[in-house]
XYZ file of C-alpha atoms in Angstrom:
686
model
C 94.550 64.566 111.973
C 98.039 63.424 111.075
C 98.226 65.939 108.097
C 96.956 68.776 110.341
C 99.690 67.951 113.107
C 102.309 67.837 110.459
C 101.280 71.117 108.972
C 101.433 72.764 112.511
C 104.805 71.346 113.193
C 106.165 72.556 109.894
C 104.814 76.113 110.287
C 106.051 76.200 113.905
C 109.433 75.411 112.620
C 109.340 78.082 110.108
C 107.743 80.909 112.244
C 109.003 83.049 113.616
C 112.459 82.691 112.188
C 111.474 81.990 108.606
C 108.567 84.428 108.503
C 110.562 86.935 110.457
C 107.514 88.395 112.207
C 106.616 87.048 115.554
C 109.818 86.621 117.481
C 109.781 86.115 121.329
C 109.109 89.404 123.313
C 109.428 90.527 126.818
C 106.426 92.944 126.554
C 103.486 93.437 124.317
C 104.200 95.144 121.125
C 101.982 96.534 118.438
C 103.128 95.890 114.907
C 101.837 98.120 112.092
C 100.816 95.750 109.367
C 100.677 98.263 106.548
C 104.494 98.755 106.990
C 105.182 95.138 106.268
C 106.078 94.011 102.756
C 103.269 92.158 101.327
C 105.349 90.678 98.579
C 107.819 89.359 101.029
C 105.002 87.784 103.171
C 103.360 86.130 100.334
C 106.747 84.687 99.116
C 107.683 83.536 102.648
C 104.170 82.094 103.324
C 104.294 80.043 100.005
C 107.795 78.787 100.709
C 106.769 77.796 104.365
C 103.571 75.983 103.232
C 105.061 74.272 100.156
C 103.868 70.658 99.854
C 101.194 71.220 102.569
C 97.396 71.646 102.063
C 96.383 75.236 102.055
C 94.240 76.213 105.061
C 90.731 75.990 104.209
C 89.689 78.865 106.586
C 90.790 82.417 105.583
C 91.353 83.360 109.197
C 93.659 80.414 109.806
C 95.603 81.176 106.642
C 95.973 84.827 107.412
C 97.035 84.005 111.071
C 99.748 81.801 109.716
C 100.997 84.282 107.234
C 101.178 86.991 109.933
C 103.112 84.741 112.151
C 100.762 84.757 115.091
C 101.789 82.533 117.978
C 99.908 79.351 118.980
C 97.718 81.108 121.613
C 96.598 83.869 119.164
C 93.859 83.707 116.472
C 91.827 85.913 114.210
C 88.071 86.239 114.512
C 86.335 87.495 111.538
C 84.061 90.476 112.129
C 83.346 91.716 108.623
C 83.731 90.627 104.977
C 83.270 92.463 101.809
C 84.093 91.459 98.152
C 84.619 93.878 95.189
C 83.304 93.268 91.593
C 86.853 92.260 90.472
C 86.964 89.452 93.082
C 89.168 91.172 95.718
C 88.144 89.965 99.102
C 88.323 92.189 102.226
C 88.547 90.572 105.659
C 88.283 92.346 108.855
C 89.457 90.559 111.952
C 89.784 90.988 115.643
C 92.743 89.252 117.131
C 92.248 86.978 120.064
C 94.578 85.720 122.663
C 93.562 82.520 124.580
C 90.163 83.251 123.100
C 89.955 86.679 124.502
C 89.576 89.505 122.055
C 92.294 92.175 121.732
C 90.816 95.646 122.212
C 91.474 98.647 119.941
C 92.834 97.368 116.663
C 91.577 95.220 113.769
C 93.683 93.215 111.418
C 92.399 93.897 107.929
C 93.575 91.727 104.920
C 92.575 92.170 101.335
C 93.475 89.293 98.914
C 92.953 88.378 95.364
C 93.662 85.241 93.501
C 94.964 83.551 96.618
C 97.473 86.197 97.412
C 97.381 88.854 100.052
C 97.008 92.302 98.423
C 97.047 94.879 101.249
C 97.422 94.732 105.002
C 96.031 97.423 107.340
C 95.764 97.613 111.169
C 97.939 96.229 113.807
C 98.666 92.925 115.507
C 99.842 92.614 118.976
C 102.881 90.372 119.860
C 104.379 89.371 123.301
C 101.227 88.799 125.170
C 102.148 85.574 126.850
C 104.600 87.187 129.102
C 102.200 89.782 130.401
C 98.797 87.967 130.601
C 98.777 85.365 133.353
C 96.648 82.190 132.664
C 93.574 81.656 134.569
C 90.167 83.465 135.140
C 89.835 87.198 135.742
C 89.432 88.053 139.340
C 86.597 90.476 138.826
C 83.201 89.417 137.470
C 81.524 91.214 134.634
C 78.992 92.723 136.930
C 81.637 94.038 139.288
C 83.433 95.594 136.495
C 80.198 97.157 135.276
C 79.659 98.730 138.600
C 83.075 100.102 138.739
C 82.689 101.500 135.196
C 79.370 103.085 135.838
C 80.698 104.939 138.880
C 83.780 106.031 137.151
C 81.996 107.083 133.967
C 79.156 109.031 135.507
C 80.892 110.318 138.810
C 78.539 112.539 140.760
C 75.783 111.914 138.139
C 75.495 108.186 138.977
C 72.487 108.545 141.275
C 70.414 110.767 138.920
C 70.787 108.799 135.683
C 69.323 105.562 134.387
C 71.329 103.317 132.002
C 70.576 100.898 129.155
C 72.580 98.998 126.567
C 75.092 97.860 129.128
C 78.193 96.034 128.109
C 80.970 94.650 130.065
C 83.275 92.633 127.835
C 86.438 90.774 128.798
C 89.292 91.737 126.528
C 93.024 92.213 126.343
C 93.899 95.920 126.653
C 97.381 97.277 125.690
C 97.885 100.650 127.303
C 99.851 103.592 125.952
C 102.991 102.472 127.615
C 102.790 99.042 125.851
C 101.643 97.104 128.989
C 99.063 94.548 128.496
C 96.112 93.879 130.738
C 93.396 91.519 131.029
C 90.457 94.042 131.350
C 86.786 94.696 130.934
C 85.631 97.118 128.328
C 82.547 98.792 129.919
C 80.062 100.876 128.026
C 76.442 102.007 128.353
C 74.067 104.757 127.620
C 72.811 106.867 130.428
C 70.223 109.507 130.600
C 67.854 111.399 132.938
C 64.388 112.708 132.579
C 65.789 115.952 134.370
C 66.125 118.836 131.720
C 69.512 119.924 133.129
C 71.250 116.544 132.916
C 72.848 115.652 129.657
C 72.877 112.194 128.130
C 76.190 110.322 128.183
C 77.710 107.034 126.785
C 80.847 106.389 128.862
C 83.490 104.001 127.805
C 85.596 102.791 130.761
C 88.341 100.139 130.606
C 88.697 98.374 134.012
C 91.590 96.003 135.014
C 90.043 92.595 135.454
C 92.219 91.681 138.297
C 92.509 94.666 140.489
C 89.498 96.958 139.362
C 91.732 99.900 138.533
C 90.387 102.279 135.839
C 92.909 102.108 132.941
C 91.282 104.555 130.654
C 87.996 106.239 130.049
C 86.323 108.598 127.456
C 82.995 109.976 126.564
C 81.641 107.951 123.594
C 78.432 109.863 122.790
C 79.081 111.098 119.321
C 77.383 114.462 119.062
C 77.019 117.564 116.914
C 78.179 119.550 119.872
C 78.599 122.810 117.926
C 76.229 121.818 115.252
C 76.025 121.404 111.505
C 73.767 122.042 108.622
C 70.860 123.723 106.930
C 67.311 123.284 107.741
C 63.786 124.583 107.739
C 63.859 127.602 110.296
C 63.419 131.252 110.448
C 67.030 131.668 109.283
C 66.717 129.715 106.077
C 63.134 130.641 105.531
C 60.223 128.244 105.344
C 60.075 125.625 102.705
C 57.352 123.160 101.710
C 58.032 119.403 101.319
C 56.239 118.121 98.146
C 56.528 121.475 96.396
C 58.970 120.275 93.809
C 62.726 120.536 93.010
C 64.834 119.735 96.051
C 61.653 119.653 98.235
C 60.368 116.344 97.405
C 57.469 114.366 99.047
C 58.141 112.647 102.454
C 58.108 108.961 102.105
C 55.415 107.871 104.488
C 53.162 104.790 104.929
C 49.335 105.487 104.250
C 46.408 103.571 105.740
C 43.128 105.132 105.114
C 43.542 108.809 106.237
C 46.403 108.018 108.601
C 50.029 108.635 107.278
C 52.831 107.169 109.400
C 56.587 108.051 109.186
C 57.777 104.536 108.797
C 59.195 102.935 105.527
C 61.838 100.262 104.791
C 64.737 102.574 105.355
C 63.640 105.125 108.015
C 61.287 105.525 110.982
C 60.660 108.840 112.801
C 59.562 109.086 116.361
C 58.240 112.067 118.262
C 59.650 112.035 121.752
C 57.662 115.121 122.587
C 60.125 116.378 125.222
C 60.878 112.899 126.651
C 63.780 110.492 126.244
C 62.143 107.201 125.425
C 59.855 106.086 122.609
C 59.800 103.834 119.711
C 56.541 104.328 117.970
C 56.543 105.872 114.478
C 54.936 109.300 114.356
C 51.482 109.300 112.726
C 49.353 112.202 111.380
C 46.132 112.790 109.241
C 47.146 112.581 105.599
C 48.225 114.330 103.481
C 49.902 117.344 105.293
C 51.697 117.258 108.512
C 52.108 120.629 110.375
C 53.456 119.366 113.671
C 54.948 121.260 115.168
C 56.508 124.795 115.121
C 59.135 125.238 117.901
C 62.133 127.390 118.609
C 61.933 128.847 115.044
C 61.642 125.522 113.313
C 58.563 124.946 111.209
C 58.356 121.159 111.525
C 61.398 119.498 112.846
C 60.063 115.917 112.339
C 59.227 116.595 108.714
C 62.869 117.725 108.076
C 64.247 114.701 110.131
C 62.227 112.135 108.170
C 63.021 113.598 104.731
C 66.708 113.847 105.467
C 66.803 110.407 106.742
C 65.646 109.219 103.330
C 68.341 111.473 101.677
C 70.991 109.774 103.828
C 69.907 106.217 103.073
C 69.933 106.950 99.405
C 73.133 108.939 99.345
C 75.314 106.379 101.013
C 74.887 103.541 98.290
C 74.953 106.001 95.531
C 78.171 107.569 96.484
C 80.043 104.879 98.380
C 78.498 101.429 97.426
C 77.757 100.892 101.108
C 74.497 101.280 103.107
C 74.541 103.937 105.745
C 73.511 101.273 108.459
C 72.987 97.611 108.607
C 69.386 98.256 110.049
C 66.554 100.630 109.692
C 67.545 104.336 110.628
C 65.390 105.576 113.539
C 65.163 109.475 113.836
C 63.907 110.487 117.151
C 62.873 114.036 117.255
C 61.984 116.618 120.050
C 64.439 114.974 122.575
C 64.020 116.478 126.000
C 63.150 120.227 126.435
C 65.348 123.074 124.917
C 68.134 120.407 124.323
C 71.075 122.019 122.363
C 72.503 118.919 120.658
C 71.954 116.019 118.510
C 73.704 112.592 118.868
C 73.900 108.964 117.915
C 73.519 106.762 120.784
C 74.682 103.645 119.184
C 71.446 102.519 117.625
C 69.261 105.593 117.045
C 69.494 109.314 116.057
C 68.360 111.900 118.719
C 67.627 115.561 117.934
C 67.106 118.330 120.336
C 65.032 121.411 119.619
C 67.833 123.737 120.480
C 67.402 126.804 122.614
C 69.484 130.056 122.608
C 72.421 128.727 120.573
C 70.640 126.578 118.027
C 67.426 126.164 116.010
C 66.126 122.704 116.121
C 68.980 120.423 115.162
C 67.392 118.672 112.164
C 69.003 119.484 108.807
C 70.583 117.653 105.950
C 74.041 117.887 107.360
C 73.369 117.507 110.929
C 71.494 114.278 110.208
C 74.136 113.164 107.707
C 76.915 113.874 110.310
C 75.218 111.820 113.125
C 74.190 108.769 110.871
C 77.878 108.820 109.676
C 78.901 108.125 113.201
C 76.748 104.963 113.000
C 78.543 104.082 109.738
C 81.921 104.480 111.473
C 80.695 102.371 114.417
C 79.744 99.560 112.217
C 82.920 99.604 110.143
C 86.217 100.905 111.493
C 84.866 101.683 114.983
C 87.413 104.616 115.334
C 87.817 105.227 119.061
C 86.161 108.683 119.999
C 89.320 110.221 121.618
C 92.760 111.258 120.393
C 93.575 111.406 116.738
C 91.197 108.582 115.867
C 88.407 110.645 117.492
C 89.359 113.635 115.339
C 89.198 111.503 112.245
C 85.831 109.995 113.473
C 84.385 113.470 113.999
C 85.740 114.797 110.546
C 84.253 111.783 108.717
C 80.976 112.746 110.109
C 81.385 116.218 108.947
C 82.219 114.798 105.453
C 79.073 112.729 105.664
C 77.081 115.901 106.338
C 78.505 117.560 103.429
C 77.841 114.588 101.176
C 74.262 114.540 102.332
C 73.936 118.233 101.608
C 75.440 117.788 98.167
C 73.105 114.738 97.438
C 70.106 116.864 98.448
C 71.030 120.215 96.708
C 73.637 119.400 94.152
C 76.150 121.536 95.898
C 77.622 122.054 99.526
C 79.279 124.929 101.167
C 81.845 123.064 103.612
C 80.516 125.368 106.388
C 79.463 123.461 109.536
C 76.473 124.689 111.388
C 75.900 127.971 109.318
C 72.200 127.693 108.997
C 71.074 126.241 112.307
C 73.509 128.489 114.352
C 71.667 131.469 115.672
C 74.635 133.633 115.590
C 76.427 134.835 112.553
C 79.053 132.863 110.650
C 79.712 129.163 110.978
C 80.738 126.850 113.771
C 83.418 125.115 111.833
C 84.955 125.916 108.519
C 86.194 122.774 106.713
C 88.382 124.571 104.210
C 89.813 126.930 106.785
C 89.493 125.264 110.155
C 91.354 127.799 112.209
C 88.764 130.506 111.484
C 86.661 129.220 114.330
C 89.457 130.150 116.781
C 89.704 126.523 118.188
C 90.196 123.997 115.523
C 93.542 123.078 113.969
C 94.407 122.734 110.276
C 97.834 120.979 110.521
C 98.842 117.743 112.328
C 101.831 119.564 113.712
C 99.519 121.491 116.006
C 97.824 118.527 117.376
C 97.533 118.009 121.210
C 95.997 115.177 123.129
C 94.081 117.711 125.069
C 92.150 118.866 122.038
C 88.434 118.113 121.802
C 87.754 115.752 118.931
C 85.517 118.443 117.236
C 88.571 120.657 116.897
C 91.353 118.057 116.093
C 88.857 117.136 113.201
C 90.051 120.263 111.385
C 93.142 118.336 110.002
C 90.998 115.746 108.069
C 88.331 118.286 107.293
C 90.851 120.547 105.449
C 92.285 117.476 103.724
C 88.834 116.475 102.491
C 87.895 120.079 101.214
C 91.208 120.337 99.555
C 90.731 117.005 97.796
C 87.125 117.678 96.831
C 88.098 120.982 95.204
C 90.973 119.416 93.282
C 90.518 119.267 89.553
C 88.826 115.883 88.603
C 87.343 115.496 92.071
C 84.179 116.472 93.773
C 82.485 116.144 97.098
C 81.009 112.807 96.080
C 84.116 111.250 94.759
C 86.228 112.644 97.782
C 83.594 111.072 100.103
C 83.783 107.718 98.292
C 87.395 107.199 98.911
C 87.154 108.300 102.594
C 84.115 106.061 103.175
C 85.971 103.116 101.398
C 88.836 103.595 103.694
C 86.554 103.706 106.714
C 84.854 100.500 105.635
C 87.810 98.540 104.547
C 91.119 100.021 105.900
C 90.880 102.116 109.061
C 90.616 100.430 112.352
C 89.771 101.759 115.978
C 93.321 103.038 116.582
C 93.936 104.614 113.219
C 95.814 107.948 113.591
C 96.348 110.849 111.054
C 99.218 109.257 109.167
C 97.904 105.544 109.049
C 94.485 106.958 108.002
C 96.089 108.589 105.013
C 97.393 105.234 103.889
C 93.753 103.812 103.938
C 92.470 106.833 101.767
C 95.399 106.332 99.368
C 94.682 102.732 98.943
C 91.010 103.446 98.396
C 91.867 105.823 95.615
C 93.922 103.015 94.000
C 90.916 100.716 94.265
C 88.500 103.139 92.495
C 90.983 104.352 89.910
C 91.288 107.913 91.308
C 94.517 109.916 91.444
C 96.587 108.828 94.510
C 98.919 111.829 93.945
C 96.044 114.148 94.471
C 95.222 112.371 97.763
C 98.772 112.607 99.017
C 98.920 116.323 98.066
C 95.715 116.909 99.997
C 97.225 115.280 103.120
C 100.556 116.865 102.685
C 98.766 120.314 102.797
C 97.808 119.499 106.472
C 100.980 117.918 107.611
C 99.974 114.318 107.169
C 101.842 111.548 105.308
C 101.302 107.859 104.804
C 104.666 106.185 105.898
C 104.182 103.505 103.274
C 102.072 104.725 100.349
C 100.531 102.117 98.125
C 102.241 101.005 95.102
C 99.339 100.979 92.513
C 98.693 104.368 91.058
C 101.351 106.062 92.930
C 103.792 108.159 90.931
C 107.242 108.287 92.750
C 109.039 111.545 92.906
C 111.410 111.891 90.011
C 115.044 111.361 90.638
C 117.339 114.360 90.739
C 118.929 115.137 87.467
C 120.899 112.169 86.300
C 120.156 110.229 89.422
C 118.718 106.799 88.601
C 117.504 106.144 92.071
C 113.828 107.132 92.805
C 112.965 108.996 96.055
C 116.682 109.189 96.798
C 116.209 111.228 100.028
C 113.173 109.235 101.355
C 111.153 112.449 101.599
C 108.176 110.524 100.211
C 108.616 107.843 102.962
C 108.862 104.309 101.567
C 107.919 105.013 97.919
C 109.987 103.043 95.558
C 112.031 101.334 98.380
C 111.743 97.834 99.831
C 112.447 98.029 103.600
C 112.264 96.098 106.797
C 109.365 97.685 108.813
C 110.260 101.102 110.200
C 113.663 101.551 108.514
C 112.588 104.670 106.548
C 111.617 107.164 109.181
C 111.376 110.860 110.157
C 112.011 110.087 113.797
C 113.651 112.946 115.658
C 115.735 110.396 117.705
C 118.321 110.653 114.958
C 118.988 113.300 112.256
C 118.830 113.119 108.493
C 121.626 114.322 106.161
C 119.041 116.479 104.431
C 115.257 117.024 104.547
C 113.340 115.281 107.303
C 113.421 111.657 106.308
C 116.282 109.025 106.338
C 116.911 105.374 106.657
C 117.782 103.954 110.077
C 118.992 100.392 110.104
C 119.403 98.471 113.365
C 119.943 100.366 116.723
C 118.043 97.922 118.815
C 120.786 96.545 121.109
C 119.724 93.064 120.406
C 120.093 90.532 117.713
C 118.536 92.064 114.635
C 118.732 92.399 110.886
C 117.334 95.281 108.675
C 117.490 95.563 104.979
C 116.834 98.447 102.563
C 116.804 98.045 98.732
C 115.804 99.390 95.456
C 116.127 98.039 91.837
C 117.744 100.250 89.367
C 117.982 99.947 85.471
C 121.506 101.209 84.455
C 121.671 102.380 80.769
C 124.056 100.612 78.559
C 125.941 103.775 77.983
C 126.458 104.416 81.668
C 129.759 102.692 82.005
C 131.038 104.925 84.503
C 128.047 104.792 86.870
C 128.657 105.182 90.519
C 126.596 104.510 93.638
C 126.925 107.214 96.305
C 125.203 107.627 99.635
C 125.606 109.460 102.849
C 126.326 107.379 105.889
C 126.612 108.161 109.661
C 127.149 105.398 112.327
C 126.671 105.786 116.074
C 127.329 102.997 118.546
C 127.184 102.075 122.099
C 129.942 99.537 121.493
C 133.326 100.320 123.299
C 135.562 97.947 121.579
C 138.292 99.263 119.164
C 139.199 96.041 117.790
C 136.038 94.003 116.909
C 133.365 94.545 114.298
C 130.251 93.294 116.244
C 127.626 95.079 114.268
C 127.856 95.529 110.341
C 126.326 97.222 107.437
C 126.842 95.565 104.009
C 126.363 97.373 100.843
C 125.739 95.054 97.992
C 124.846 94.918 94.235
C 122.434 91.956 93.430
C 121.114 90.649 90.051
C 117.556 90.030 89.324
C 117.803 86.412 90.668
C 119.048 87.893 94.006
C 122.660 86.660 93.583
C 125.230 89.082 95.000
C 127.326 90.445 92.149
C 129.501 92.715 94.352
C 129.955 93.668 97.925
C 130.772 97.286 97.821
C 131.886 97.566 101.427
C 131.233 96.433 104.873
C 130.895 99.087 107.579
C 130.818 98.412 111.362
C 130.681 99.887 114.865
C 134.412 100.449 114.341
C 133.531 103.220 111.607
C 131.325 105.277 114.034
C 131.458 109.028 113.453
C 129.487 112.104 114.617
C 128.730 113.394 111.123
C 127.595 112.080 107.712
C 130.214 111.170 105.108
C 129.646 110.347 101.509
C 130.569 106.777 100.369
C 130.900 105.491 96.850
C 130.964 102.418 94.766
C 131.505 101.756 91.085
C 128.524 100.108 89.395
C 129.477 100.773 85.718
C 130.216 97.084 85.129
C 126.419 96.524 85.346
C 125.568 98.935 82.481
C 122.541 97.579 80.443
C 121.386 95.549 83.451
C 118.695 95.904 86.091
C 120.337 95.414 89.459
C 119.250 95.847 93.095
C 121.024 98.241 95.448
C 120.903 96.665 98.922
C 121.851 97.728 102.447
C 121.925 95.051 105.096
C 122.481 95.937 108.755
C 123.255 93.095 111.221
C 123.359 93.689 114.973
C 124.568 91.191 117.631
C 122.820 90.517 120.881
C 124.084 93.539 122.930
C 124.945 97.220 122.615
C 123.271 99.141 119.781
C 124.779 100.381 116.641
C 122.758 102.573 114.390
C 123.484 102.887 110.603
C 121.934 106.063 109.168
C 121.639 106.179 105.407
C 120.492 109.239 103.234
C 120.609 110.824 99.812
C 121.413 107.728 97.772
C 122.252 108.157 94.016
C 123.354 106.188 91.108
C 124.771 108.523 88.479
């Protein structure tokens, strides 16, 4: 007990000042963990815990490393381990024991050291979340959520799988709330009423609806080939790609139930759990809306999916038996994942029965996502969620046929053409193919075009294929994405996955660049930094590849439009907070022994809110350090007194360090009031 108390006191003394992560805050703040320097965190944590016993529980160790305050913790929700011993922990942050909604903390470590960080942590909750119990009960919040989620449909629908979970919710404006996250599945026996799976966030103290969205992950505009009048009839068990259905036989009765897949005939209804049975050996049930036997197709493709996932990704599609429920309602023009089962409509005027390899693969992939990253089904994360399912559909098609067409819905769509075009998303007239065209009003099926095109581009790159591209996206989903992942942070996860499996990271970067997406902090392993300009010893001198080759305080390297670069789109922005703060930016450079006239140059622009003409309150030091971190030279110190409206080139001789590896370091230090921003761009050592 004494040792534990001593440890807590030591860590408290060192955090947040020593760890530099969790300072006092007046409001809730999300911190992008991938933007933090893992090397620096490991070093600081080792220094902070020197002489102390290492925490035996990984979640405690990682909470300490991330500088979480005494009221916050990490609750493990998933764990995986690679063959090389790398351990992957997925956590949910808690505050006073209440889970924080929307983001996970993802930590990968090997040999006792953290290797990568993904997700976000939330700081500053104590000032916004009052102590004490919620004023609303779970049942009261559920009732509010059901009325808000269903509206005028409330009286006509029956609900199941109801959840009303107390959580901490941080809204888009950064305000934290104690809230209930309400979700449920609702349906009706009436043919004209569509199934729904609303998610509603209800303030736990005043009952206000803070946010809501439709969480029923659907095919909507369809995907995939199948056995219908458009494709022609095929016979399961006839050989080639038309293998035998895996059924259980007892006497003359065959039942569509095996270890991996169970298929259920709803026969126009909405409920049912009994596996479909027929007289062996041939099932002919039933021809409907141009489909020859939708339940045969569903059962076979369920088997394809459950084999494809471990073969291509190393993960199971689901953590439980896949249930395929066929003939959902009458003339139902959709297929959907309801959180536990697959449901297929028979179509009507727009679709043939929605049972095909890629429709099935698409919907089951929603289940994979829900059991791993749990990408929120709205905004950019919703577009990624939908795109990943399109990828899963194409991977299923490839596993079955040995090829795929990247055309979504071509063979079950009764009209000509396809519903979505993964390689050319804008061809459907609604989808986007570049992140620059994203709008929060876009349906997730159309914002999916950005990641769909990136996937197609990567899969068609020399050395890649649909299976290998799906492997890195699935690994990112399983290990690195979180509920709030957006286009850019999602790319970071895919790039790290490429590093993990030994594929080309530069190919992944190029595929994302083609759709206007860039990871702000690309992984170090496997990444080839852009070459320096002729004679320039600095890698990525204009920051156009983000943080590649640089060590930075989180967020220093940016493409924010709040300030302007000297050239290109990216630059380094140190300070500018208007409060006590220090930012650093550095890169190690090996200066050839013959470069005795080498000179450091960079472009600098300073803007300030300071009004003094006499005192340097905020400063930027430019220094040269040796490999031990000792300052060899201070080139200059700039301050708020040097403010200017334009960039100007600065220089410093570094020829005295020819034959050495030195570090070029910029350190911006700001006092407690009135901002000063130091903007650095186009750095060179020549």
